[in-house]
Each structure stands twice: as structure tokens, then as C-alpha cells.
Amino acid sequence: MKFIFTRDTWQEIFGAIRKNKMRTAITIIGVFWGILLFIVLQGAAKGMENGFDNAFKGMATNSIFLWGQQTGMPHGGFNRNRSIRLELSDTDRIANQIEGVDFVAPRNARGVFGGAAPLVVNDTKSGSYKVFGDYPIIDKIARKKIRKGRFLNQKDIDENRKICVIGERVLTELFDKDEDPIGQYIKISNVYFQVVGVYKENTTDFFEGDDSVFIPFTTFKKVYNSGNRISWMVIAGYPDEDIVQVETKVKALLKRRYSVHPDDERAFGSANFGEMFGKITGFVKGLKFTALVVGIATILAGVIAIGNILLITVKERTKEIGIRRALGATPGEIRGQIILESVFLTLLAGTLGITTGGVSLRLINSITQNLDDFPFLNPTVSIQYIGMALLIMITLGSLIGLIPAQRAVSVRPIEALREE
Amino acid sequence: MIQIDELHKSYHMGSNELHVLKGINLDIKEGEFVSIMGSSGSGKSTLLNIIGMLDLADKGSYVLDNVPIKNLSEKKAAVYRNKFLGFIFQSFNLINYKNAAENVALPLYYQGISRKIRKEKSLYYLEKVGLADWAHHLPSELSGGQKQRVAIARALASEPKVLLADEPTGALDTKTSYEVMDFLQSINDEGKTILVVTHEPDIADMTKRIVMLKDGRILEDKKVEQIRASQYV
Ligand SMILES: Nc1ncnc2c1ncn2[C@@H]1O[C@H](COP(=O)(O)OP(=O)(O)OP(=O)(O)O)[C@@H](O)[C@H]1O
Ligand SMILES: [Mg+2]
């Protein structure tokens, strides 16, 4: 093995490689392309994963939205088409009785699902905006990006404060350009509220957008006379909980409470966010796996191409090999040289591919940096993957080099010399 | 130096068998300068290739410098070729992407000699064949005679016991041929054993012994009065 580390061996190899630059270029292009693809795909998949992770950061992804609808079956003395309205007490009931539930956030809203949006007025300016009555806990479902001031807190709830947090669009439409809204009063459905915060739109919001107003749940109840009813609730399961099972249990509990037939699927509507999120994670996982398979297959094809071209060149070099053997090269030395050529070419191509791949990922990163809506962040390839790719290349390079190497020594020197 | 006894060699082509060497007996002492002659197809190259361990005999014995050459592995044969023999071919057989000095140094590389000494030796032998100034030229930049002189320098560089030349002047004009023979003679004067295969009687006359082959047998084996090539150069 020591011949690998001698300068002479490498000089022989460089001599042979330099002799035909075109051949070398064509040889390495396959592996170069393969490793480049491997790196870029792997990095892109990672970037996508990071992007989704970032988008869902600060969000209870393992959660369900649940609301009351109309019954689909007569039951317990009631006709069908009975309207079901969930009540505030249901939240505690669910939180306490259903295993695996982390917390439950009740919500009230005006201006969603086709309802008329309340009028909001600031002096001469006015507009219709969605109004939500919330507990501060809603922030745990989807973190609000607060641009100015603060979000709702427990004191607001306890004291039924008439304060509100407004969206950026509400701000621009109701206030002058450089006006500070914090501390100012606006009229919502003819009741004065003090603005305490401004939030920024979050891509993972489902309803709020940038044109909503948040007020304390308890204040909402008073202003809109909603009593104990709630518009819907968000149920967050613990991170590892099977959210589909939680959903079934919650519905079973509510069916008993509202005397709904156990098989009635219409009485309660729900959106299982955990299930959706699971699909997205599965998609990213699939993407990563596909990238891995495609990358490795391309590298494999590239290495086989190197083997092929080396085989051709070995045929072209039959005479040269014959001369070397007449001058005293042992079959082992000839074989070693050709295998090393193969490994060297593979590694050269691989290094070029890794470098180019790294640069490409940087480029992609800087291009996508300013695209807020595109879930893409820090496309990177772990060092283990690169190490693995290099290891695969060295192994394949030497394995594939065995074929031309064997072919080179299988010709007897006398025949090799006769070759023209 | 070389003892050959009842050497036989046949080539098989399909069902045909071509008996090329039919019992060759040859004894060559150290320092001899022998030419092998004979008509085309008489087996001259075959004999030389067997002596050069590039090919194997079917029958008979061959002893080189007291080493019986028999059942050699490819690896052993390579080592013996490298240690005992220097080859000069009709078509020079230089490696086209290596310059003159690198070509000369190649057998030394396979001997495991250090770079520095390889360089010194290759320049020394190039100087000996009068091509010191051409050390860094590629074969394509050399004339036929120069190429053959590089090949001779290469054959000498490994300091072999025997020099084997298969029609070394076959591709050269008369004047250049004599120059090459002049070199070979001076090398022989220093004591090196040389075997030359040739068609040309004037070249054969510049050796010291002529072996005539005919139909795979030795027809004639005679010592001759050597004609010095220097008088024509
Ligand atoms: N590898 C081979 N396979 C089959 N036949 C061969 C082979 N090598 C040589 N021969 C045959 O053996 C015979 C002797 O060949 P060889 O090359 O020894 O002749 P030669 O005396 O060197 O001829 P020339 O003067 O033309 O070079 C020829 O008839 C040739 O066709
Ligand atoms: Mg011949």
C-alpha cells in the first residue's frame, strides 16, 4: 500500500491524466454532476425542512379546531337539524377529562365564516374588520408577531379591560402614517377601546390575516352579549399524542354532553391541524429520501461512466502498458496505478462537485432569503452526508477501477507490444 | 550468460498448429555480441522474445545468468526483465507523453530507485548517446535515429546483463543505422552482452557472431571478424 503515498506514483498518474485533458474532463463530468445533484438536492430538502420548521415555530402543530354545527340525526327526543353552540365550560371539561390534551383555547369571533364584520372607527376614518375575543393562551396556538406594544394578558381578562390589539392593515387604514397608535382610542361596534399593541401577519394564521382586532374574551362577551357561547375552540394535544385519537375522544364527550347520536358526524365540525402537519412532515421526509436516492443513483452512474472510459483508455494504452511491463512493471504496479487513477478521478470530480454544490446552495439561500412566503431556510448538507458520499466514491472508484486494471494486465506483454 | 537447450515453440490458431522453433540450442557467453539472422517468419523475434521473458517456450530449458527461467509468475518475470534485460525495439516504443529523460528513467522507477539518482542516471545515459541537450524533448520532437538512441539509453539505464534488440536499425536509414551500431559496439566494448535480430548482412557483420535461423532451426552459427561501424560514421 505504501506506493499510494509516494510522489512517483502520483507523478505517473498525473502524467497519464494530463496526457489527455479532454478525456479527463469527460471522465469526471458524470461523477461531478452526480455529486453536485446529490449536494444540491440534499441541501434543498434540508432548506425546505428548515423552512417549514421555521414557519411552524411557536405553533402548537399537534392541534384541532373544533366548532358546533347542526345535528344530522334525531336523538334523545330532539329533531335533527338542531343547532349546537359550544360553551365556555366545554373547554375545561375537555382539558380535564380527555387524556393527552395539553390545553384548550376558546375563541369568539365576529366577521368570520360569512358573518358581518363589525365597524371600527378612529375619528374620521373607519373600516370593517374581524374581531376576535381571545384568551392570552391563543398565543400558544400560533405565536403572534407583535410589532408594537403587547398582546392580551390575563389582567385584561380578569378586569374585562376595553383594550385591543390591531393588525397592521387596520393600523394603516385607520391611522395617519407616522401616528403612534399605542394608547389611542378607537371605537369597535360603538364601544371605545384603547389600542395596546400592533401585530404583524403570520403565515400560519388561519383567520386573522393582518386585518383583525383582538380583544379580551371577557370583554367580547359583554360587548356582543355572547353569554357562555363560543365560536370555536382550539384543542392542543401534547407533542407526541396521537391527535386523531384525541379528536375522536373529544367528539364522543361532546356528543354525550349535547345528547347527540353517537354516529352523528354532522353535529361537530373540526379541522385536524396535527394531521395536516403530519402530512407536510411526511412530504419533507419523502423529499429528503428521494434526494438521497436520486443523488446516490447519479453518483453511481457517474462512477460507472468513469469505469467505462478507463476501460476504453486502457485499451488505447495497451501498447504503453506493454512497454512498461517490458521495462519491469509488475502486474500489481500496473493494476495499482489504474485503480489509483480511477479513485483520483472520482475524488477530483467529487471535490469539484461538493464545492460547486456548496456554492450553489449559498446562491439559492441568498436568492430565497427575501421570499417570506417561501418555506426555505439555511439549505445545508451535513458533514456526515459529505463524508458518506466521499466514502462511497472512493469505494466505488476503486471497485470500478478493478475492471480496467484487470483488463490491463490480462494482455500478455508480448501481445501488448505487438499492438499498433 | 545464456544457455538454451532444445527449445520448442508452437503457435496455435484454431485447429492449426504452427511449429516455429524446433529445437534451438544456443550458448552465449558474457560479453558476446551476437546477431540472429534468417528469412522473414523463421522465428527470430519469437526466439528473442523467449530470451526476453516476454513469451514462454513450450519445451526445453533456458538459463539466464545461472537462473533457470521456468514457470515464472508474471511478477517474477517482470522483476527479472527489469534486473537482467534491456530491450531495444524496431519501433522504439517510447512513451509518447514522457520526455526523453523521463523515458530513460522509467525502468529505474520500476527498480525503486530514488528520484534524484534516476535523474542523474538518465542524464548520464542520454549524454552517453549524445542527446543530453534533448533531455526535455518529447519523442515526437525527435528524429528516428534520436528516438532509437533514447531507447538505447533507456535499455542501458537499468544496467542490464543482456541487451536485446529486435531489428534496432529496421526503421532507420543506413547512415543512422551505422551510428546506432557504433553505439552498440562501444557498449559491447565495455563488456555488455548484446543480441541483435537483423535482416541486414552489413549490420550482422558489425557483430562478433552470426546465428542463422531457418525453419525454426539453427542453420549456421559462426564467429565473424567484426567490422567497426565507426569507419562509416
Ligand atoms: N502470436 C502469434 N500467433 C500466431 N503466430 C505467430 C505469432 N507470433 C508469430 N507468429 C508466427 O510465427 C512465425 C515466426 O514469427 P517471428 O515473428 O518469430 O518471425 P521473424 O523471424 O521475426 O520474422 P520477421 O523477420 O518478419 O520479423 C511467423 O510465421 C508468424 O506468423
Ligand atoms: Mg521479427
Coordinates of C-alpha atoms in Angstrom, one line a residue, chain A residues 6-12 15-16 19 317 319-320 322-331 333-334 337 409 412-415 417-418 420, chain B residues 9 11 49 53-56 74-76 78-79 81-82 85 87 89 91 93-98 103 106-107 109-110 113-115 118 154:
Chain A
T6 CA 5.0 8.1 -2.9
R7 CA 5.4 11.1 -5.1
D8 CA 6.5 9.0 -8.0
T9 CA 3.2 7.1 -8.2
W10 CA 1.3 10.3 -8.3
Q11 CA 3.6 11.7 -10.9
E12 CA 2.9 8.7 -13.1
G15 CA 1.4 12.2 -16.3
A16 CA -1.3 9.8 -17.6
K19 CA -1.7 13.5 -21.3
R317 CA -2.9 2.4 -23.7
K319 CA 0.9 -0.6 -26.0
E320 CA 2.1 1.8 -23.3
G322 CA 3.2 -3.4 -22.7
I323 CA 6.2 -1.2 -22.8
R324 CA 6.0 -0.6 -19.0
R325 CA 5.8 -4.3 -18.4
A326 CA 8.8 -5.0 -20.7
L327 CA 10.7 -2.4 -18.7
G328 CA 9.9 -4.3 -15.5
A329 CA 6.5 -3.1 -14.2
T330 CA 4.8 -5.9 -12.3
P331 CA 1.1 -6.6 -12.8
E333 CA 2.1 -2.0 -10.1
I334 CA 0.1 -1.6 -13.3
Q337 CA -1.8 2.7 -11.0
V409 CA -2.8 -6.9 -17.0
R412 CA 0.4 -10.6 -22.1
P413 CA 3.2 -8.1 -22.6
I414 CA 4.2 -9.7 -25.9
E415 CA 0.8 -9.2 -27.3
L417 CA 3.8 -4.7 -27.5
R418 CA 2.7 -6.1 -30.9
E420 CA -0.2 -0.8 -33.1
Chain B
K9 CA 7.7 -23.1 -29.5
Y11 CA 1.6 -21.1 -32.0
N49 CA 11.0 -12.7 -27.0
M53 CA 10.9 -13.5 -21.0
L54 CA 8.1 -11.7 -22.9
D55 CA 7.0 -15.1 -24.2
L56 CA 7.2 -18.6 -22.9
E74 CA 4.2 -12.6 -14.2
K75 CA 5.6 -10.7 -11.2
K76 CA 8.9 -12.6 -11.1
A78 CA 8.8 -8.5 -14.5
V79 CA 11.4 -8.3 -11.9
R81 CA 13.3 -8.4 -17.0
N82 CA 13.9 -5.3 -15.0
L85 CA 17.5 -7.3 -19.6
F87 CA 15.1 -4.0 -24.7
F89 CA 12.7 -2.4 -30.4
S91 CA 9.6 0.8 -33.4
N93 CA 8.4 2.0 -28.1
L94 CA 9.0 5.2 -26.3
I95 CA 6.1 6.5 -24.2
N96 CA 4.9 9.5 -26.2
Y97 CA 3.8 11.8 -23.4
K98 CA 7.1 11.5 -21.5
N103 CA 11.6 7.7 -20.8
L106 CA 11.2 4.7 -16.4
P107 CA 13.0 1.3 -15.9
Y109 CA 11.4 3.9 -11.5
Y110 CA 10.3 0.2 -11.5
I113 CA 15.4 3.9 -7.4
S114 CA 15.1 7.4 -5.8
R115 CA 14.2 10.4 -8.0
R118 CA 17.1 8.4 -11.6
R154 CA 16.7 3.6 -21.7

